[in-house]
Amino acid sequence: MGLKYLSKLIIMKTTAIAPSNIAFVKFFGKKDEQLRLPANSSISMCLSEAFTQTTVEFSSALKQDDVSLIDGQFSDQEKKRIVGHIDRIRKLAKLKIYCKIVTHNSFPKSTGIASSASGFAALTLAVTAAAGLQLSNKELSILARLASGSACRSIPDGFVEWLEGETSESSYAYSLYPPSYWDIRDIVAVVEERQKKVTTTDAHKIAVTSPFFKARMREIKEKISRLKNALSQKDFAAFGEITEEEALNMHALMLTAKPPLLYFSAGTINLMKAVWSWRRERLPVYFTIDAGANVHLICEGRNEAVIAGRLKMIKEIRQIIINKPAVGARLTDDHLF
Ligand code: PMV
């Protein structure tokens, strides 16, 4: 962090890097829209190859916030959401000056990897540090959650649990295990590069309209404890089965919501069927799918090469991104401007 006072000109610059994350037990539906309190707790892993780097510089010379993206553009709506979050932090730090922000994603847009999770986690860490706030990981996670729910899971390292909580202070994510705990992979198979038509924010809103929502809520706590147990035992088969069952459960709710929502494309379905047939051949690989068409294949490190090789044979796949478990948000001196 650089803090310089040049007569009356105040300049404070910091850069943060934060990973995206993939959820094994999903955040689907909110119990408080304003505070972004989720309907249930969730469990995820930070991703090594999908991260956002953000540099922030507060300057008393600026007349408004200046927000830009390297290799792309933010829509007006995205800019509004980013500035809204900066305002939240400015208020906390009792700062009255504006900032310049430059952001870079390691992964291309529209790959079905949540850039809002990595983006808002990096923004939260960079802006709070530049504003002179020294926050704990728990406080950063709470603040990131207010900007984008799953961003709170990109603050802690490795394998993470987001506690649903009943209040803003009790809804945050913490690290269950460091990245080195378990050598597993999330191979993202991109089958759709177009922007999705229905946003995740809208998907959360219709969750409760599915007749299966209550059934999901009845069994979710038990599912979380089964997944935590599989994690603690490093029981990959149990871990994969619960992860896949959970993704199908979430998409079954989308399909039966009012109005119904279907994110899958033909490529998604072909890949799901391929995974099932590979398992019948005793290749341990499972899938999970977020609010999009792209498929995340979960496997152990020792099977990465064989699975990556098989994916090359599937015609709908545009690209693959191979992720290991990663650390959470951190500061760096590698400034983008
Ligand atoms: O944090 P949001 O609002 O982008 O929601 C994320 C929702 C899912 O990706 C579908 C599931 C999850 O837990 O990441």
Short mmCIF file of C-alpha atoms and ligand atoms in Angstrom, two decimals:
data_model
loop_
_atom_site.label_atom_id
_atom_site.label_comp_id
_atom_site.label_asym_id
_atom_site.label_seq_id
_atom_site.Cartn_x
_atom_site.Cartn_y
_atom_site.Cartn_z
CA MET A 1 0.00 0.00 0.00
CA GLY A 2 1.32 3.45 -0.84
CA LEU A 3 0.14 6.48 1.14
CA LYS A 4 1.55 9.87 0.08
CA TYR A 5 0.62 13.35 1.21
CA LEU A 6 1.71 15.92 -1.40
CA SER A 7 0.76 19.26 0.14
CA LYS A 8 -3.06 18.99 -0.10
CA LEU A 9 -3.17 16.19 -2.67
CA ILE A 10 -3.89 12.84 -1.01
CA ILE A 11 -3.02 9.65 -2.90
CA MET A 12 -3.54 6.14 -1.59
CA LYS A 13 -2.92 3.16 -3.89
CA THR A 14 -3.35 -0.59 -3.30
CA THR A 15 -3.80 -3.74 -5.39
CA ALA A 16 -5.59 -6.93 -4.42
CA ILE A 17 -5.98 -10.32 -6.07
CA ALA A 18 -8.96 -12.57 -5.28
CA PRO A 19 -9.93 -15.96 -6.69
CA SER A 20 -13.29 -17.04 -7.98
CA ASN A 21 -14.81 -20.06 -6.24
CA ILE A 22 -16.91 -23.11 -7.08
CA ALA A 23 -19.63 -24.22 -4.65
CA PHE A 24 -20.14 -27.91 -3.80
CA VAL A 25 -23.21 -27.02 -1.73
CA LYS A 26 -24.80 -24.06 -3.46
CA PHE A 27 -26.10 -20.69 -2.38
CA PHE A 28 -29.55 -20.66 -3.96
CA GLY A 29 -32.25 -18.26 -2.75
CA LYS A 30 -31.99 -15.46 -0.21
CA LYS A 31 -33.77 -15.00 3.09
CA ASP A 32 -32.91 -11.29 3.15
CA GLU A 33 -32.55 -9.53 -0.19
CA GLN A 34 -31.11 -6.27 1.21
CA LEU A 35 -28.44 -7.91 3.39
CA ARG A 36 -27.88 -10.78 0.92
CA LEU A 37 -28.47 -13.35 3.65
CA PRO A 38 -28.62 -16.76 1.91
CA ALA A 39 -31.43 -19.28 2.44
CA ASN A 40 -28.75 -21.80 3.48
CA SER A 41 -25.06 -22.18 4.31
CA SER A 42 -22.80 -23.25 1.43
CA ILE A 43 -19.39 -24.88 0.87
CA SER A 44 -16.87 -23.99 -1.84
CA MET A 45 -13.28 -24.07 -3.03
CA CYS A 46 -11.19 -21.09 -4.22
CA LEU A 47 -9.94 -21.49 -7.83
CA SER A 48 -6.28 -21.08 -8.83
CA GLU A 49 -6.71 -20.06 -12.49
CA ALA A 50 -9.72 -17.80 -12.21
CA PHE A 51 -8.97 -14.60 -10.34
CA THR A 52 -9.45 -10.84 -10.46
CA GLN A 53 -6.70 -8.29 -9.88
CA THR A 54 -7.80 -4.79 -8.90
CA THR A 55 -5.82 -1.60 -8.31
CA VAL A 56 -7.42 1.28 -6.43
CA GLU A 57 -6.07 4.78 -6.00
CA PHE A 58 -7.90 7.37 -3.93
CA SER A 59 -7.02 10.89 -4.96
CA SER A 60 -8.33 14.25 -3.83
CA ALA A 61 -7.73 15.45 -7.41
CA LEU A 62 -10.61 13.26 -8.74
CA LYS A 63 -14.12 14.67 -9.21
CA GLN A 64 -15.80 11.25 -9.39
CA ASP A 65 -14.92 7.53 -9.26
CA ASP A 66 -13.22 6.31 -12.45
CA VAL A 67 -13.85 2.57 -12.96
CA SER A 68 -12.41 0.54 -15.86
CA LEU A 69 -11.79 -3.05 -16.96
CA ILE A 70 -8.72 -4.20 -18.91
CA ASP A 71 -9.74 -6.30 -21.96
CA GLY A 72 -13.43 -5.42 -21.72
CA GLN A 73 -16.06 -2.99 -20.51
CA PHE A 74 -18.36 -2.71 -17.52
CA SER A 75 -22.01 -2.03 -18.31
CA ASP A 76 -23.62 1.02 -16.68
CA GLN A 77 -25.42 -1.33 -14.29
CA GLU A 78 -22.13 -3.03 -13.31
CA LYS A 79 -20.47 0.37 -12.74
CA LYS A 80 -23.38 1.44 -10.52
CA ARG A 81 -23.00 -1.70 -8.41
CA ILE A 82 -19.23 -1.15 -8.08
CA VAL A 83 -19.59 2.52 -7.12
CA GLY A 84 -22.34 1.54 -4.64
CA HIS A 85 -19.85 -0.77 -2.92
CA ILE A 86 -17.11 1.89 -2.89
CA ASP A 87 -19.64 4.29 -1.27
CA ARG A 88 -20.32 1.68 1.41
CA ILE A 89 -16.57 1.47 2.21
CA ARG A 90 -16.07 5.25 1.95
CA LYS A 91 -18.78 5.70 4.58
CA LEU A 92 -17.11 3.15 6.86
CA ALA A 93 -13.72 4.87 6.50
CA LYS A 94 -15.27 8.37 6.77
CA LEU A 95 -13.51 9.30 3.51
CA LYS A 96 -14.78 12.00 1.21
CA ILE A 97 -12.51 11.58 -1.83
CA TYR A 98 -12.98 9.58 -5.05
CA CYS A 99 -10.85 6.82 -6.55
CA LYS A 100 -9.56 5.39 -9.80
CA ILE A 101 -10.05 1.64 -10.22
CA VAL A 102 -8.55 -0.64 -12.84
CA THR A 103 -9.52 -4.32 -12.92
CA HIS A 104 -8.28 -7.35 -14.80
CA ASN A 105 -9.78 -10.86 -14.91
CA SER A 106 -7.43 -13.82 -15.51
CA PHE A 107 -10.22 -15.63 -17.34
CA PRO A 108 -12.28 -14.48 -20.32
CA LYS A 109 -15.75 -13.04 -19.68
CA SER A 110 -18.72 -15.39 -20.22
CA THR A 111 -16.87 -18.58 -19.35
CA GLY A 112 -19.42 -19.40 -16.66
CA ILE A 113 -16.91 -18.61 -13.95
CA ALA A 114 -18.33 -16.21 -11.40
CA SER A 115 -16.45 -12.96 -12.01
CA SER A 116 -18.71 -11.22 -9.48
CA ALA A 117 -17.26 -13.41 -6.69
CA SER A 118 -13.60 -12.71 -7.51
CA GLY A 119 -14.37 -9.14 -8.61
CA PHE A 120 -16.16 -8.00 -5.48
CA ALA A 121 -13.74 -9.85 -3.15
CA ALA A 122 -10.75 -8.11 -4.82
CA LEU A 123 -12.59 -4.77 -4.79
CA THR A 124 -13.45 -5.11 -1.09
CA LEU A 125 -9.86 -5.86 -0.07
CA ALA A 126 -8.26 -3.24 -2.35
CA VAL A 127 -10.64 -0.40 -1.45
CA THR A 128 -10.66 -1.04 2.32
CA ALA A 129 -6.85 -1.21 2.38
CA ALA A 130 -6.49 1.93 0.23
CA ALA A 131 -8.96 3.70 2.54
CA GLY A 132 -6.73 2.83 5.50
CA LEU A 133 -9.13 0.30 7.09
CA GLN A 134 -7.54 -2.76 8.64
CA LEU A 135 -10.23 -5.42 8.68
CA SER A 136 -10.16 -9.06 9.75
CA ASN A 137 -11.01 -11.78 7.21
CA LYS A 138 -14.41 -12.13 8.88
CA GLU A 139 -15.13 -8.39 8.49
CA LEU A 140 -13.93 -8.45 4.86
CA SER A 141 -16.12 -11.47 4.14
CA ILE A 142 -19.20 -9.73 5.59
CA LEU A 143 -18.48 -6.59 3.56
CA ALA A 144 -17.88 -8.56 0.32
CA ARG A 145 -21.18 -10.44 0.91
CA LEU A 146 -23.11 -7.16 0.87
CA ALA A 147 -21.85 -6.55 -2.70
CA SER A 148 -22.24 -10.09 -4.06
CA GLY A 149 -23.21 -13.12 -1.98
CA SER A 150 -20.66 -15.64 -3.21
CA ALA A 151 -17.86 -13.00 -3.05
CA CYS A 152 -17.75 -13.60 0.72
CA ARG A 153 -16.41 -17.13 -0.04
CA SER A 154 -13.48 -15.68 -2.05
CA ILE A 155 -11.92 -13.96 0.99
CA PRO A 156 -10.72 -17.04 3.01
CA ASP A 157 -8.25 -19.66 1.72
CA GLY A 158 -8.85 -23.08 0.19
CA PHE A 159 -11.97 -25.01 1.19
CA VAL A 160 -14.54 -22.64 2.65
CA GLU A 161 -17.87 -22.64 4.47
CA TRP A 162 -20.22 -19.64 4.32
CA LEU A 163 -22.40 -19.65 7.43
CA GLU A 164 -25.89 -18.48 6.50
CA GLY A 165 -26.34 -16.49 9.75
CA GLU A 166 -29.44 -14.67 10.91
CA THR A 167 -27.90 -11.20 10.97
CA SER A 168 -25.32 -9.40 8.84
CA GLU A 169 -22.62 -9.97 11.49
CA SER A 170 -23.21 -13.73 11.64
CA SER A 171 -23.29 -14.38 7.85
CA TYR A 172 -19.68 -14.81 6.70
CA ALA A 173 -17.27 -17.36 5.23
CA TYR A 174 -14.26 -18.97 6.88
CA SER A 175 -11.61 -21.48 5.83
CA LEU A 176 -12.33 -25.14 6.63
CA TYR A 177 -9.00 -26.35 5.14
CA PRO A 178 -6.03 -24.71 3.38
CA PRO A 179 -5.53 -25.26 -0.40
CA SER A 180 -2.83 -27.90 0.23
CA TYR A 181 -5.29 -30.04 2.21
CA TRP A 182 -6.58 -32.02 -0.78
CA ASP A 183 -5.22 -32.31 -4.34
CA ILE A 184 -8.45 -32.04 -6.29
CA ARG A 185 -9.31 -30.22 -9.51
CA ASP A 186 -12.15 -28.19 -10.93
CA ILE A 187 -11.85 -28.52 -14.72
CA VAL A 188 -14.17 -25.93 -16.22
CA ALA A 189 -15.46 -27.11 -19.59
CA VAL A 190 -16.73 -24.10 -21.52
CA VAL A 191 -19.56 -25.14 -23.84
CA GLU A 192 -21.24 -21.74 -24.10
CA GLU A 193 -19.43 -18.42 -24.57
CA ARG A 194 -22.47 -16.20 -24.97
CA GLN A 195 -23.68 -14.06 -22.05
CA LYS A 196 -26.50 -15.79 -20.16
CA LYS A 197 -29.96 -14.25 -20.54
CA VAL A 198 -31.15 -14.60 -16.92
CA THR A 199 -28.85 -13.20 -14.22
CA THR A 200 -28.00 -15.10 -11.05
CA THR A 201 -29.73 -12.33 -9.08
CA ASP A 202 -33.00 -13.15 -10.88
CA ALA A 203 -32.44 -16.90 -10.46
CA HIS A 204 -32.20 -16.41 -6.65
CA LYS A 205 -35.56 -14.59 -6.70
CA ILE A 206 -37.50 -17.47 -8.28
CA ALA A 207 -35.96 -20.21 -6.09
CA VAL A 208 -38.81 -20.01 -3.55
CA THR A 209 -41.48 -20.42 -6.27
CA SER A 210 -40.48 -24.05 -6.87
CA PRO A 211 -42.68 -26.59 -5.04
CA PHE A 212 -39.40 -28.40 -4.23
CA PHE A 213 -37.86 -25.44 -2.37
CA LYS A 214 -39.24 -26.61 1.01
CA ALA A 215 -37.94 -30.13 0.39
CA ARG A 216 -34.48 -28.69 -0.42
CA MET A 217 -34.51 -26.70 2.82
CA ARG A 218 -35.57 -29.76 4.85
CA GLU A 219 -32.49 -31.74 3.78
CA ILE A 220 -29.83 -29.05 3.24
CA LYS A 221 -28.33 -29.09 6.76
CA GLU A 222 -27.90 -32.84 6.61
CA LYS A 223 -26.36 -32.53 3.10
CA ILE A 224 -23.86 -29.96 4.40
CA SER A 225 -22.82 -32.24 7.26
CA ARG A 226 -22.48 -35.20 4.84
CA LEU A 227 -20.25 -33.10 2.56
CA LYS A 228 -18.15 -31.84 5.50
CA ASN A 229 -17.75 -35.42 6.65
CA ALA A 230 -16.59 -36.54 3.16
CA LEU A 231 -14.14 -33.62 3.14
CA SER A 232 -12.76 -34.52 6.57
CA GLN A 233 -12.29 -38.16 5.47
CA LYS A 234 -11.01 -37.16 1.99
CA ASP A 235 -13.61 -39.64 0.70
CA PHE A 236 -13.64 -38.58 -2.96
CA ALA A 237 -16.52 -40.83 -4.08
CA ALA A 238 -18.84 -39.57 -1.33
CA PHE A 239 -17.67 -35.98 -1.92
CA GLY A 240 -18.33 -36.21 -5.68
CA GLU A 241 -21.72 -37.88 -5.27
CA ILE A 242 -22.99 -35.21 -2.88
CA THR A 243 -21.60 -32.42 -5.11
CA GLU A 244 -23.35 -33.79 -8.20
CA GLU A 245 -26.60 -34.54 -6.34
CA GLU A 246 -26.58 -30.93 -5.07
CA ALA A 247 -26.08 -29.39 -8.53
CA LEU A 248 -28.96 -31.48 -9.92
CA ASN A 249 -31.12 -30.51 -6.96
CA MET A 250 -30.52 -26.78 -7.60
CA HIS A 251 -31.25 -27.12 -11.33
CA ALA A 252 -34.39 -29.18 -10.59
CA LEU A 253 -35.62 -26.20 -8.56
CA MET A 254 -34.88 -23.86 -11.46
CA LEU A 255 -36.78 -26.12 -13.87
CA THR A 256 -39.81 -26.20 -11.60
CA ALA A 257 -39.78 -22.51 -10.66
CA LYS A 258 -42.38 -20.03 -11.90
CA PRO A 259 -41.35 -19.02 -14.54
CA PRO A 260 -39.12 -22.05 -15.22
CA LEU A 261 -35.43 -21.51 -15.85
CA LEU A 262 -33.17 -23.77 -17.94
CA TYR A 263 -29.47 -22.88 -18.18
CA PHE A 264 -28.33 -26.10 -19.88
CA SER A 265 -27.43 -26.25 -23.56
CA ALA A 266 -27.06 -29.41 -25.67
CA GLY A 267 -23.33 -29.42 -24.82
CA THR A 268 -24.10 -29.34 -21.07
CA ILE A 269 -26.29 -32.44 -21.35
CA ASN A 270 -23.82 -34.33 -23.53
CA LEU A 271 -21.11 -33.66 -21.00
CA MET A 272 -23.27 -34.75 -18.04
CA LYS A 273 -23.96 -38.03 -19.87
CA ALA A 274 -20.25 -38.42 -20.73
CA VAL A 275 -19.33 -38.02 -17.04
CA TRP A 276 -21.85 -40.72 -16.10
CA SER A 277 -20.48 -43.08 -18.74
CA TRP A 278 -16.86 -42.44 -17.64
CA ARG A 279 -17.89 -43.29 -14.08
CA ARG A 280 -19.42 -46.55 -15.30
CA GLU A 281 -15.90 -47.27 -16.64
CA ARG A 282 -14.61 -46.59 -13.09
CA LEU A 283 -13.08 -43.19 -13.84
CA PRO A 284 -13.86 -41.12 -10.70
CA VAL A 285 -15.17 -37.81 -12.03
CA TYR A 286 -18.27 -35.82 -11.04
CA PHE A 287 -19.83 -32.59 -12.25
CA THR A 288 -21.32 -29.47 -10.81
CA ILE A 289 -23.02 -26.64 -12.71
CA ASP A 290 -23.73 -23.07 -11.56
CA ALA A 291 -26.26 -20.64 -13.02
CA GLY A 292 -25.01 -21.19 -16.58
CA ALA A 293 -24.42 -23.83 -19.25
CA ASN A 294 -20.76 -24.59 -18.52
CA VAL A 295 -19.77 -27.70 -16.62
CA HIS A 296 -17.27 -27.95 -13.76
CA LEU A 297 -15.69 -31.42 -13.67
CA ILE A 298 -14.43 -32.38 -10.22
CA CYS A 299 -11.66 -34.97 -10.05
CA GLU A 300 -8.54 -35.89 -8.11
CA GLY A 301 -5.19 -34.50 -9.32
CA ARG A 302 -4.01 -37.93 -10.44
CA ASN A 303 -6.86 -38.14 -13.00
CA GLU A 304 -6.48 -34.63 -14.42
CA ALA A 305 -4.58 -35.61 -17.58
CA VAL A 306 -6.85 -38.46 -18.62
CA ILE A 307 -10.00 -36.36 -18.12
CA ALA A 308 -8.52 -33.33 -19.91
CA GLY A 309 -7.63 -35.71 -22.79
CA ARG A 310 -11.18 -37.08 -23.00
CA LEU A 311 -12.65 -33.57 -22.97
CA LYS A 312 -10.71 -32.78 -26.16
CA MET A 313 -12.88 -35.36 -27.96
CA ILE A 314 -16.17 -33.57 -27.13
CA LYS A 315 -17.06 -31.26 -29.98
CA GLU A 316 -19.13 -28.70 -28.04
CA ILE A 317 -16.23 -27.76 -25.73
CA ARG A 318 -14.69 -24.39 -26.66
CA GLN A 319 -11.98 -24.35 -23.97
CA ILE A 320 -11.08 -25.87 -20.62
CA ILE A 321 -9.66 -24.18 -17.52
CA ILE A 322 -7.94 -26.45 -14.99
CA ASN A 323 -8.12 -25.14 -11.43
CA LYS A 324 -6.44 -26.34 -8.25
CA PRO A 325 -7.53 -25.26 -4.75
CA ALA A 326 -6.17 -21.74 -4.12
CA VAL A 327 -5.61 -19.13 -1.44
CA GLY A 328 -8.20 -16.40 -0.91
CA ALA A 329 -7.95 -12.63 -1.35
CA ARG A 330 -4.54 -11.03 -0.75
CA LEU A 331 -2.70 -7.74 -1.30
CA THR A 332 0.14 -7.43 -3.82
CA ASP A 333 2.56 -4.72 -4.99
CA ASP A 334 1.87 -5.64 -8.61
CA HIS A 335 -0.16 -2.50 -9.46
CA LEU A 336 -2.10 -2.30 -12.76
CA PHE A 337 -1.32 1.42 -13.22
O1 PMV B 1 -23.30 -14.77 -5.42
P1 PMV B 1 -24.23 -14.89 -6.58
O2 PMV B 1 -25.42 -14.00 -6.39
O3 PMV B 1 -23.55 -14.70 -7.89
O4 PMV B 1 -24.83 -16.40 -6.56
C1 PMV B 1 -24.13 -17.57 -6.85
C2 PMV B 1 -25.11 -18.66 -7.15
C3 PMV B 1 -24.55 -19.97 -7.68
O5 PMV B 1 -23.37 -19.76 -8.43
C4 PMV B 1 -25.60 -20.61 -8.58
C5 PMV B 1 -24.27 -20.96 -6.56
C6 PMV B 1 -23.09 -20.64 -5.65
O6 PMV B 1 -23.20 -20.94 -4.47
O7 PMV B 1 -22.05 -20.16 -6.15
#
